[in-house]
Coordinates of C-alpha atoms in Angstrom, one line a residue:
X1 CA 76.8 60.6 176.6
X2 CA 79.3 59.6 179.3
X3 CA 82.9 58.8 178.5
X4 CA 83.8 55.2 177.9
X5 CA 86.0 54.5 180.9
X6 CA 86.7 51.7 183.3
X7 CA 85.7 53.8 186.3
X8 CA 82.3 54.6 184.8
X9 CA 81.3 51.2 183.5
X10 CA 78.9 50.6 186.3
X11 CA 77.1 53.9 186.0
X12 CA 75.5 53.2 182.6
X13 CA 75.0 49.5 182.2
X14 CA 72.6 50.0 179.3
X15 CA 75.4 51.0 176.9
X16 CA 76.7 48.3 174.6
X17 CA 80.3 48.9 175.6
X18 CA 79.4 48.2 179.2
X19 CA 77.6 45.0 178.4
X20 CA 80.7 43.8 176.5
X21 CA 82.9 44.6 179.4
X22 CA 80.6 42.7 181.7
X23 CA 81.2 39.7 179.5
X24 CA 84.9 39.9 180.2
X25 CA 85.3 40.4 184.0
X26 CA 88.9 39.4 183.8
X27 CA 89.8 42.8 182.4
X28 CA 90.4 45.1 185.3
X29 CA 91.0 48.9 185.4
X30 CA 94.8 48.5 185.0
X31 CA 94.5 47.3 181.4
X32 CA 91.2 48.9 180.5
X33 CA 92.5 51.1 177.8
X34 CA 94.3 48.3 176.0
X35 CA 91.1 46.2 176.3
X36 CA 89.0 48.9 174.9
X37 CA 91.3 49.4 172.0
X38 CA 91.2 45.7 171.1
X39 CA 87.4 45.7 171.6
X40 CA 86.7 48.7 169.4
X41 CA 89.4 49.7 166.9
X42 CA 87.4 52.7 165.9
X43 CA 87.4 54.2 169.4
X44 CA 88.0 58.0 169.3
X45 CA 90.3 57.7 172.2
X46 CA 93.0 55.5 170.6
X47 CA 96.4 56.2 172.0
X48 CA 99.0 58.3 170.1
X49 CA 102.8 58.6 170.0
X50 CA 103.2 61.1 172.8
X51 CA 101.0 59.0 175.1
X52 CA 102.8 55.9 174.2
X53 CA 106.1 57.5 175.2
X54 CA 104.6 58.5 178.5
X55 CA 103.2 55.0 179.1
X56 CA 106.4 53.4 177.8
X57 CA 104.5 50.7 175.9
X58 CA 106.5 49.3 173.0
X59 CA 103.5 47.2 171.8
X60 CA 101.3 50.3 171.4
X61 CA 103.9 52.0 169.2
X62 CA 102.9 49.7 166.4
X63 CA 99.2 50.7 166.6
X64 CA 98.1 53.4 164.2
X65 CA 96.1 56.4 165.5
X66 CA 92.6 56.7 163.9
X67 CA 90.0 59.4 164.3
X68 CA 86.7 57.6 163.7
X69 CA 83.2 56.9 165.1
X70 CA 81.0 53.9 164.8
X71 CA 79.3 55.5 161.8
X72 CA 82.5 56.1 159.9
X73 CA 85.7 58.0 159.9
X74 CA 85.8 61.7 161.0
X75 CA 87.3 64.4 159.0
X76 CA 89.6 66.6 161.1
X77 CA 90.3 70.1 159.7
X78 CA 93.9 71.2 160.5
X79 CA 94.5 74.5 162.2
X80 CA 95.1 77.4 159.8
X81 CA 97.1 80.4 160.9
X82 CA 96.2 83.8 159.6
X83 CA 98.8 85.4 157.1
X84 CA 100.2 87.8 159.7
X85 CA 101.0 85.0 162.2
X86 CA 102.3 82.8 159.4
X87 CA 104.6 85.5 158.3
X88 CA 105.9 85.9 161.8
X89 CA 106.5 82.2 162.2
X90 CA 108.3 82.1 158.9
X91 CA 110.5 85.1 159.9
X92 CA 111.3 83.4 163.3
X93 CA 112.3 80.2 161.4
X94 CA 114.6 82.3 159.2
X95 CA 115.9 84.1 162.2
X96 CA 116.8 80.9 164.0
X97 CA 118.4 79.4 160.8
X98 CA 120.6 82.5 160.2
X99 CA 121.6 82.7 163.9
X100 CA 122.3 79.1 164.6
X101 CA 126.0 79.4 163.9
X102 CA 126.3 82.8 165.7
X103 CA 124.3 82.4 168.9
X104 CA 124.5 79.9 171.7
X105 CA 121.9 77.1 171.4
X106 CA 120.5 78.0 174.8
X107 CA 119.6 81.5 173.5
X108 CA 117.6 80.0 170.6
X109 CA 116.1 77.1 172.6
X110 CA 112.8 78.9 173.4
X111 CA 112.4 80.1 169.8
X112 CA 113.0 76.6 168.6
X113 CA 110.4 75.2 170.9
X114 CA 107.9 77.8 169.7
X115 CA 108.5 76.7 166.1
X116 CA 108.2 73.0 167.0
X117 CA 105.0 73.5 169.0
X118 CA 103.4 75.8 166.4
X119 CA 104.1 73.3 163.6
X120 CA 102.8 70.4 165.8
X121 CA 99.6 72.4 166.7
X122 CA 99.1 73.4 163.1
X123 CA 98.8 69.8 162.0
X124 CA 96.1 69.1 164.5
X125 CA 92.4 70.0 164.6
X126 CA 91.5 73.6 164.2
X127 CA 87.9 73.0 165.3
X128 CA 88.9 72.2 168.9
X129 CA 90.2 74.4 171.7
X130 CA 92.2 72.8 174.5
X131 CA 91.6 74.6 177.8
X132 CA 93.3 73.6 181.0
X133 CA 91.9 74.1 184.4
X134 CA 94.8 74.9 186.8
X135 CA 94.9 75.8 190.4
X136 CA 96.4 75.3 193.8
X137 CA 95.5 72.6 196.3
X138 CA 92.0 73.0 197.7
X139 CA 91.0 75.7 195.2
X140 CA 88.1 73.5 193.9
X141 CA 89.3 73.2 190.3
X142 CA 88.4 69.5 190.0
X143 CA 84.9 70.3 191.4
X144 CA 84.6 73.0 188.7
X145 CA 85.7 70.6 186.1
X146 CA 83.0 68.1 187.1
X147 CA 80.4 70.8 187.2
X148 CA 81.2 71.9 183.7
X149 CA 81.1 68.3 182.5
X150 CA 77.9 67.6 184.3
X151 CA 79.2 64.4 185.8
X152 CA 81.8 63.4 188.4
X153 CA 84.9 62.8 186.4
X154 CA 87.8 64.2 188.3
X155 CA 88.3 62.9 191.9
X156 CA 87.5 65.4 194.6
X157 CA 87.9 65.2 198.3
X158 CA 89.9 66.2 201.4
X159 CA 92.9 64.1 200.5
X160 CA 95.7 66.2 199.0
X161 CA 96.8 66.1 196.3
X162 CA 93.6 64.7 194.7
X163 CA 94.3 65.1 191.0
X164 CA 97.4 63.0 190.4
X165 CA 97.4 63.1 186.5
X166 CA 95.8 65.3 183.9
X167 CA 92.2 64.2 182.9
X168 CA 90.7 65.3 179.6
X169 CA 87.0 65.8 178.7
X170 CA 86.0 66.5 175.1
X171 CA 82.6 67.9 174.0
X172 CA 83.0 66.5 170.4
X173 CA 84.8 63.9 168.4
X174 CA 88.0 64.4 166.5
X175 CA 90.1 65.6 169.4
X176 CA 92.1 62.4 170.0
X177 CA 95.3 63.6 168.4
X178 CA 95.1 66.8 170.5
X179 CA 94.8 64.8 173.7
X180 CA 97.5 62.4 172.6
X181 CA 99.8 65.5 172.2
X182 CA 99.2 66.2 175.9
X183 CA 100.3 62.7 176.8
X184 CA 96.9 61.8 178.4
X185 CA 96.3 58.0 178.1
X186 CA 92.9 56.7 177.0
X187 CA 91.9 55.7 180.5
X188 CA 91.9 59.3 181.6
X189 CA 89.8 60.6 178.7
X190 CA 86.2 61.4 179.2
X191 CA 83.0 62.7 177.6
X192 CA 80.5 65.0 179.3
X193 CA 77.1 63.9 180.4
X194 CA 74.7 63.6 177.4
X195 CA 72.2 66.1 178.8
X196 CA 75.0 68.5 179.6
X197 CA 76.5 68.2 176.1
X198 CA 73.2 68.8 174.4
X199 CA 72.5 71.8 176.6
X200 CA 75.9 73.2 176.0
X201 CA 76.0 72.9 172.2
X202 CA 78.1 76.1 172.2
X203 CA 80.9 74.2 173.9
X204 CA 81.2 71.9 171.0
X205 CA 84.9 71.8 170.2
X206 CA 86.0 72.3 173.8
X207 CA 88.6 70.0 175.2
X208 CA 88.8 70.6 179.0
X209 CA 91.8 69.3 180.9
X210 CA 92.0 69.1 184.7
X211 CA 95.6 69.5 185.8
X212 CA 97.3 68.3 189.1
X213 CA 97.8 71.0 191.7
X214 CA 100.5 73.4 190.7
X215 CA 101.7 73.7 194.4
X216 CA 101.6 69.9 194.9
X217 CA 104.2 68.4 197.2
X218 CA 104.8 65.8 194.5
X219 CA 107.5 67.0 192.1
X220 CA 106.1 64.9 189.2
X221 CA 102.7 66.7 189.6
X222 CA 104.3 70.1 189.2
X223 CA 106.3 68.9 186.2
X224 CA 103.1 67.6 184.6
X225 CA 101.5 71.0 185.1
X226 CA 104.4 72.9 183.6
X227 CA 104.5 70.5 180.6
X228 CA 100.8 70.6 179.8
X229 CA 100.6 74.4 180.3
X230 CA 103.1 74.7 177.4
X231 CA 100.8 72.7 175.1
X232 CA 97.3 73.8 175.7
X233 CA 95.5 76.6 173.9
X234 CA 94.1 78.4 177.0
X235 CA 94.1 78.2 180.8
X236 CA 91.5 78.7 183.4
X237 CA 93.2 79.7 186.7
X238 CA 91.1 78.7 189.7
X239 CA 91.8 80.6 192.9
X240 CA 90.1 80.6 196.3
X241 CA 89.6 83.4 198.8
X242 CA 92.4 82.2 201.0
X243 CA 95.2 81.7 198.4
X244 CA 94.3 84.1 195.5
X245 CA 97.3 86.2 196.4
X246 CA 99.8 83.3 196.7
X247 CA 103.2 84.5 195.7
X248 CA 104.0 81.2 194.0
X249 CA 101.0 81.5 191.7
X250 CA 101.8 85.0 190.7
X251 CA 105.6 84.8 190.4
X252 CA 105.9 81.4 188.9
X253 CA 102.9 81.4 186.6
X254 CA 100.7 84.5 186.2
X255 CA 103.5 87.0 185.8
X256 CA 105.5 85.1 183.2
X257 CA 102.3 84.3 181.3
X258 CA 101.2 88.0 181.1
X259 CA 101.6 87.9 177.3
X260 CA 98.9 85.2 177.2
X261 CA 96.3 87.4 178.7
X262 CA 93.9 86.8 175.8
X263 CA 93.9 83.1 176.3
X264 CA 93.4 83.1 180.1
X265 CA 90.6 83.1 182.6
X266 CA 91.0 83.8 186.3
X267 CA 88.1 82.3 188.3
X268 CA 87.6 83.2 192.0
X269 CA 86.0 80.0 193.3
X270 CA 84.2 79.3 196.7
X271 CA 82.5 82.7 196.9
X272 CA 79.8 80.9 198.9
X273 CA 82.2 81.1 201.8
X274 CA 82.4 84.9 201.6
X275 CA 79.7 86.9 203.4
X276 CA 78.0 90.0 202.0
X277 CA 80.1 92.2 199.8
X278 CA 83.3 90.4 200.7
X279 CA 83.3 88.6 197.3
X280 CA 83.4 91.9 195.4
X281 CA 86.2 93.2 197.6
X282 CA 88.2 90.0 197.1
X283 CA 87.5 90.2 193.4
X284 CA 88.7 93.8 193.2
X285 CA 91.9 92.9 195.1
X286 CA 92.4 90.0 192.7
X287 CA 92.1 92.4 189.7
X288 CA 94.6 94.7 191.3
X289 CA 97.1 91.9 191.7
X290 CA 96.6 90.8 188.1
X291 CA 97.2 94.3 187.0
X292 CA 100.4 94.5 189.0
X293 CA 101.5 91.2 187.2
X294 CA 101.1 93.0 183.9
X295 CA 98.1 91.0 182.8
X296 CA 95.6 93.0 180.6
X297 CA 92.1 92.4 181.9
X298 CA 89.3 91.9 179.4
X299 CA 86.9 94.5 180.6
X300 CA 84.4 96.6 178.6
X301 CA 84.7 94.5 175.6
X302 CA 88.5 94.8 175.3
X303 CA 90.6 91.7 174.7
X304 CA 92.3 90.3 177.8
X305 CA 91.9 88.0 180.7
X306 CA 88.4 87.4 181.9
X307 CA 88.0 87.6 185.7
X308 CA 84.9 85.9 187.2
X309 CA 83.6 84.9 190.6
X310 CA 81.6 81.7 191.1
X311 CA 80.9 78.7 193.4
X312 CA 81.4 75.3 191.8
X313 CA 79.7 73.8 194.9
X314 CA 76.4 75.8 194.6
X315 CA 76.6 76.6 190.9
X316 CA 76.4 80.3 191.4
X317 CA 78.3 82.0 188.5
X318 CA 79.0 78.8 186.7
X319 CA 76.6 79.7 184.0
X320 CA 78.5 83.0 183.3
X321 CA 81.7 81.0 183.0
X322 CA 80.0 78.5 180.7
X323 CA 78.7 81.3 178.5
X324 CA 82.1 82.9 178.4
X325 CA 83.7 79.6 177.4
X326 CA 81.1 79.1 174.7
X327 CA 82.0 82.4 173.1
X328 CA 85.7 81.7 173.5
X329 CA 85.5 78.3 171.9
X330 CA 83.1 79.4 169.1
X331 CA 85.7 82.0 168.0
X332 CA 88.2 79.2 167.2
X333 CA 91.0 81.8 167.7
X334 CA 92.6 80.6 170.9
X335 CA 95.3 78.4 169.3
X336 CA 96.5 81.1 167.1
X337 CA 96.5 83.7 169.9
X338 CA 98.4 81.3 172.1
X339 CA 101.1 80.8 169.5
X340 CA 101.2 84.5 168.8
X341 CA 101.8 85.2 172.5
X342 CA 104.5 82.5 172.5
X343 CA 106.2 84.3 169.6
X344 CA 106.0 87.6 171.5
X345 CA 107.7 86.1 174.5
X346 CA 110.4 84.5 172.4
X347 CA 111.0 87.7 170.5
X348 CA 111.2 89.7 173.8
X349 CA 113.8 87.4 175.2
X350 CA 115.8 87.6 171.9
X351 CA 115.7 91.4 171.9
X352 CA 119.2 91.9 173.5
X353 CA 120.9 89.7 170.9
X354 CA 119.3 91.4 167.8
X355 CA 118.3 94.9 168.6
X356 CA 120.6 98.0 168.5
X357 CA 119.8 101.6 169.0
X358 CA 122.5 103.0 166.7
X359 CA 123.5 102.8 163.1
X360 CA 125.9 99.9 162.5
X361 CA 128.2 99.0 159.7
X362 CA 131.4 100.0 158.1
X363 CA 131.5 103.6 156.8
X364 CA 133.5 104.6 153.7
X365 CA 135.8 106.6 155.9
X366 CA 136.6 103.5 157.9
X367 CA 137.3 101.5 154.8
X368 CA 139.6 104.1 153.4
X369 CA 141.5 104.5 156.7
X370 CA 142.0 100.7 156.7
X371 CA 143.4 100.8 153.2
X372 CA 145.7 103.7 154.0
X373 CA 147.0 101.8 157.1
X374 CA 147.8 98.7 155.0
X375 CA 149.4 100.9 152.3
X376 CA 151.6 102.4 155.0
X377 CA 152.5 99.0 156.3
X378 CA 153.4 97.7 152.8
X379 CA 155.4 100.9 152.1
X380 CA 153.4 102.2 149.2
X381 CA 154.6 105.8 149.6
X382 CA 158.3 104.7 149.8
X383 CA 157.8 102.5 146.7
X384 CA 156.4 105.4 144.8
X385 CA 159.3 107.6 145.8
X386 CA 161.7 104.9 144.8
X387 CA 160.1 104.6 141.4
X388 CA 160.3 108.3 141.0
X389 CA 164.0 108.3 141.8
X390 CA 164.6 105.4 139.4
X391 CA 162.9 107.3 136.6
X392 CA 165.0 110.4 137.2
X393 CA 168.2 108.3 137.4
X394 CA 167.3 106.7 134.1
X395 CA 166.7 110.1 132.6
X396 CA 170.1 111.4 133.8
X397 CA 171.8 108.4 132.4
X398 CA 170.2 108.7 129.0
X399 CA 170.5 112.5 128.7
X400 CA 173.6 113.3 130.8
X401 CA 177.0 114.3 129.4
X402 CA 179.4 111.4 128.7
X403 CA 181.9 112.8 131.2
X404 CA 179.3 112.9 134.0
X405 CA 178.1 109.4 133.1
X406 CA 181.7 108.2 133.1
X407 CA 182.3 109.7 136.5
X408 CA 179.1 108.1 137.9
X409 CA 180.1 104.8 136.5
X410 CA 183.5 104.9 138.2
X411 CA 181.9 105.9 141.4
X412 CA 179.5 103.0 141.3
X413 CA 182.4 100.6 140.5
X414 CA 184.3 101.9 143.5
X415 CA 181.4 101.3 145.9
X416 CA 180.5 97.7 147.0
X417 CA 177.5 96.3 145.2
X418 CA 174.5 95.8 147.5
X419 CA 172.0 94.8 144.8
X420 CA 168.5 96.0 144.7
X421 CA 167.3 97.7 147.8
X422 CA 164.4 95.9 149.5
X423 CA 161.4 97.9 150.4
X424 CA 161.5 96.5 153.9
X425 CA 164.8 94.7 154.3
X426 CA 165.5 95.5 157.9
X427 CA 164.1 93.2 160.7
X428 CA 162.9 96.2 162.8
X429 CA 161.0 97.5 159.8
X430 CA 159.3 94.2 159.3
X431 CA 158.2 94.1 162.9
X432 CA 156.9 97.6 162.7
X433 CA 155.0 96.8 159.5
X434 CA 153.4 93.7 161.1
X435 CA 152.4 95.8 164.1
X436 CA 150.8 98.3 161.7
X437 CA 148.8 95.6 160.0
X438 CA 147.6 94.2 163.3
X439 CA 146.6 97.6 164.5
X440 CA 144.7 98.3 161.3
X441 CA 142.8 95.1 161.6
X442 CA 141.9 95.8 165.3
X443 CA 140.8 99.3 164.4
X444 CA 138.5 98.3 161.6
X445 CA 137.0 95.4 163.6
X446 CA 136.3 97.7 166.5
X447 CA 134.6 100.2 164.2
X448 CA 132.6 97.6 162.5
X449 CA 131.4 96.0 165.7
X450 CA 130.6 99.2 167.5
X451 CA 126.9 99.2 168.6
X452 CA 126.2 95.6 167.7
X453 CA 124.8 93.2 170.2
X454 CA 127.5 91.2 171.9
X455 CA 127.2 87.9 169.9
X456 CA 127.3 89.7 166.6
X457 CA 130.1 92.1 167.7
X458 CA 132.1 89.0 168.7
X459 CA 131.4 87.4 165.3
X460 CA 132.6 90.5 163.5
X461 CA 135.8 90.6 165.5
X462 CA 136.4 86.9 165.0
X463 CA 135.9 87.2 161.2
X464 CA 138.5 90.1 161.2
X465 CA 140.9 88.0 163.3
X466 CA 140.6 85.0 160.9
X467 CA 141.2 87.2 157.9
X468 CA 144.3 88.8 159.5
X469 CA 146.1 85.5 159.8
X470 CA 148.8 85.5 157.1
X471 CA 147.9 89.0 156.0
X472 CA 151.5 90.5 156.6
X473 CA 153.0 87.7 154.6
X474 CA 150.6 88.2 151.8
X475 CA 151.4 91.9 151.8
X476 CA 155.1 91.1 151.6
X477 CA 154.5 89.1 148.5
X478 CA 152.4 91.9 147.0
X479 CA 155.2 94.4 147.7
X480 CA 157.6 92.3 145.6
X481 CA 155.1 91.6 142.8
X482 CA 153.5 95.0 142.6
X483 CA 156.5 97.1 143.5
X484 CA 159.1 98.4 141.1
X485 CA 158.7 96.6 137.7
X486 CA 161.8 94.8 136.4
X487 CA 164.0 96.6 133.9
X488 CA 164.2 100.3 133.2
X489 CA 161.3 102.7 133.5
X490 CA 159.6 103.6 130.2
X491 CA 161.0 106.6 128.3
X492 CA 158.9 109.5 126.9
X493 CA 158.9 110.3 123.2
X494 CA 161.3 113.3 123.6
X495 CA 164.1 111.2 125.0
X496 CA 165.6 110.1 121.6
X497 CA 165.8 113.8 120.5
X498 CA 167.5 114.8 123.8
X499 CA 170.0 112.0 123.4
X500 CA 170.7 113.1 119.8
X501 CA 171.2 116.7 120.9
X502 CA 173.5 115.5 123.7
X503 CA 175.4 113.4 121.3
X504 CA 175.7 116.4 118.9
X505 CA 177.2 118.5 121.8
X506 CA 179.7 115.8 122.4
X507 CA 180.6 115.6 118.7
X508 CA 181.0 119.4 118.6
X509 CA 183.5 119.1 121.5
X510 CA 185.4 116.4 119.7
X511 CA 185.4 118.2 116.3
X512 CA 186.6 121.5 117.9
X513 CA 189.3 119.7 119.9
X514 CA 190.6 117.8 116.8
X515 CA 190.5 121.0 114.8
X516 CA 192.6 122.8 117.4
X517 CA 194.9 119.8 117.6
X518 CA 195.4 119.8 113.8
X519 CA 196.3 123.5 113.9
X520 CA 198.8 122.9 116.7
X521 CA 200.6 120.1 114.8
X522 CA 200.4 122.2 111.6
X523 CA 198.1 119.9 109.6
X524 CA 195.4 122.6 109.3
X525 CA 195.6 126.3 108.7
X526 CA 195.5 128.4 111.9
X527 CA 191.9 129.6 112.7
X528 CA 191.2 129.6 116.4
X529 CA 187.7 131.2 116.2
X530 CA 185.7 128.3 114.7
X531 CA 187.2 125.3 116.7
X532 CA 187.0 127.3 120.0
X533 CA 183.5 128.2 119.2
X534 CA 182.6 124.6 118.5
X535 CA 184.2 123.4 121.7
X536 CA 182.5 126.1 123.8
X537 CA 179.1 125.2 122.3
X538 CA 179.7 121.5 123.1
X539 CA 181.0 122.1 126.6
X540 CA 178.2 124.6 127.6
X541 CA 175.4 122.9 125.6
X542 CA 176.0 119.4 127.1
X543 CA 175.2 120.4 130.7
X544 CA 172.5 122.7 129.5
X545 CA 170.8 119.8 127.7
X546 CA 171.2 117.6 130.7
X547 CA 169.7 120.3 133.0
X548 CA 166.8 120.8 130.6
X549 CA 166.1 117.1 130.4
X550 CA 166.2 116.8 134.2
X551 CA 163.6 119.6 134.5
X552 CA 161.4 118.0 131.8
X553 CA 161.7 114.6 133.5
X554 CA 160.3 115.7 136.9
X555 CA 156.7 115.6 135.7
X556 CA 156.9 112.1 134.1
X557 CA 159.0 110.8 137.0
X558 CA 156.4 112.1 139.5
X559 CA 153.6 110.5 137.5
X560 CA 155.5 107.2 137.3
X561 CA 156.1 107.2 141.1
X562 CA 152.4 108.0 141.8
X563 CA 151.4 105.2 139.5
X564 CA 153.7 102.7 141.3
X565 CA 152.3 103.9 144.6
X566 CA 148.7 103.6 143.4
X567 CA 149.4 100.1 142.1
X568 CA 150.8 99.0 145.4
X569 CA 148.0 100.7 147.3
X570 CA 145.4 99.0 145.3
X571 CA 147.1 95.6 145.7
X572 CA 147.3 96.1 149.4
X573 CA 143.7 97.3 149.6
X574 CA 142.5 94.4 147.5
X575 CA 144.3 91.9 149.7
X576 CA 142.9 93.6 152.9
X577 CA 139.4 93.7 151.4
X578 CA 139.4 90.0 150.4
X579 CA 140.9 88.8 153.7
X580 CA 139.3 91.2 156.2
X581 CA 136.7 93.6 154.9
X582 CA 134.7 91.1 152.9
X583 CA 134.3 88.6 155.8
X584 CA 133.4 91.5 158.1
X585 CA 130.9 92.8 155.6
X586 CA 129.4 89.3 155.4
X587 CA 128.8 89.3 159.1
X588 CA 127.3 92.7 159.0
X589 CA 125.1 91.7 156.1
X590 CA 124.0 88.6 158.1
X591 CA 123.2 90.8 161.0
X592 CA 121.1 93.2 158.9
X593 CA 119.2 90.2 157.5
X594 CA 118.5 88.8 161.0
X595 CA 117.5 92.3 162.2
X596 CA 115.0 92.5 159.3
X597 CA 113.7 89.1 160.2
X598 CA 113.5 90.1 163.8
X599 CA 111.4 93.1 162.8
X600 CA 109.0 90.8 161.1
X601 CA 108.9 88.5 164.2
X602 CA 107.9 91.3 166.5
X603 CA 105.2 92.3 164.0
X604 CA 106.6 95.6 162.7
X605 CA 108.3 96.7 159.4
X606 CA 111.6 95.5 158.2
X607 CA 114.5 97.1 159.9
X608 CA 112.5 97.8 163.0
X609 CA 114.6 95.3 164.9
X610 CA 117.0 98.1 165.7
X611 CA 114.5 99.9 167.8

């Protein structure tokens, strides 16, 4: 059965469609597709959204796409990916989502295109394989296309370029949506000759696309080639003995598509022009060039690119290609292999922004050093020492002799009152503290970002810089709130007893003195021994009690100072953790997540993204 086209209407006048067209001679080739769609709403070649955009027809956008035959609607089975490929695509989707705010959109553009194309292909027929025939000017690809279809479909001749637009030929129904995705309008869609289709039942499911010349002088032709090559499931590259080593072919197409080796054929056409063993020599040289391009050749039953020699003009070797295509289409695996290769290429290009060869993250040592730097900046050690001195002063006041306390009180009254001493009252000390905070943030950011790919290292440093804004001021407030508590330091249980003993020593001094005074004025009987003894005990015992209390107060004072230092250190550490370490840890956690997803994308275990 020949395709229903305006160009072929005269070749098969016995068909009903041709008779109907003869009844309406006013319809010419320019509007043949629209006429055919009005004539037969169930045509399997109805136009789709992509083709409508290409043609720019606003009227056709309102027309629904149907997949049907005259006998009734056709059931099209969507493409199903195997679990491994599905997992890789899911991981790539997660990877792009997690990285969208961290990486430049150009870096993720190819991965996004792979996801879009894989989703679009998955919704379409899984029973069809779209194979493009590509080649240079004069390579004979259109002639090979016609030979496989069994009927002249694509224009051939000496005029270059001959093929101006992609032409599709489908060996079975249900491929309309696939062809629409390529942007091929109905007037350029064909069916093979009935006898050829029956003979090549193994090609059922094949959609063959003849592309314009990839080296065409017309820019739009090359653009069409590049666009369609990104959408088809497989490619047959047709080369001729003269231009099989063309640098443009190898550098622009074959070498970048080396990962797609399993969905490519390379056909050496026009071997009828080569005498004797020249064809084998050229074929061997072609294999060598493909090997240099990094393309794995499918030899000895191994998966890879098939390399064949044939003559589309004489038919020599075409049967071998037809048989290879039959096996290839029957496997129904080309779409998934094409998408898997696209994922491989996208993953390889993303490797520099995800992979690292060293262990990354913040060590416990780096965290402790950062906390120590903040504690030094906030003056935690000085605050602890001040608290210790305050505790000792309180002990001296409570347990000291009245005469010493009176002397200290007079001394304090004689000196100008400066109020409570600030932990960092001097401007130069504040500047130094701010510099310490900034240096601590820079150090922890450098350690956290060490070994990370550039975009993630930059994200870590930016997170640390954002957290450091206002950190010195916050530490100042913490120094005031968490520094020395208001009021006197707490007293241990032995203080009341020490105060009572010290008071007893003072009372003994007063009693002894009054006793002596009474003896002097004659009120009491002379007895120097007892009052002198009482005075000596009071005078010597008071300082002794004070010294004993001072020795006993050193331990509690030290513990009180350490507790004040610990409290300020924890406050400074908590502030630094909330403002700097937590945001940095979040960025590192996000990187670890994307690295695990990247490991799934490249098809290895989690965490292998750091290879």
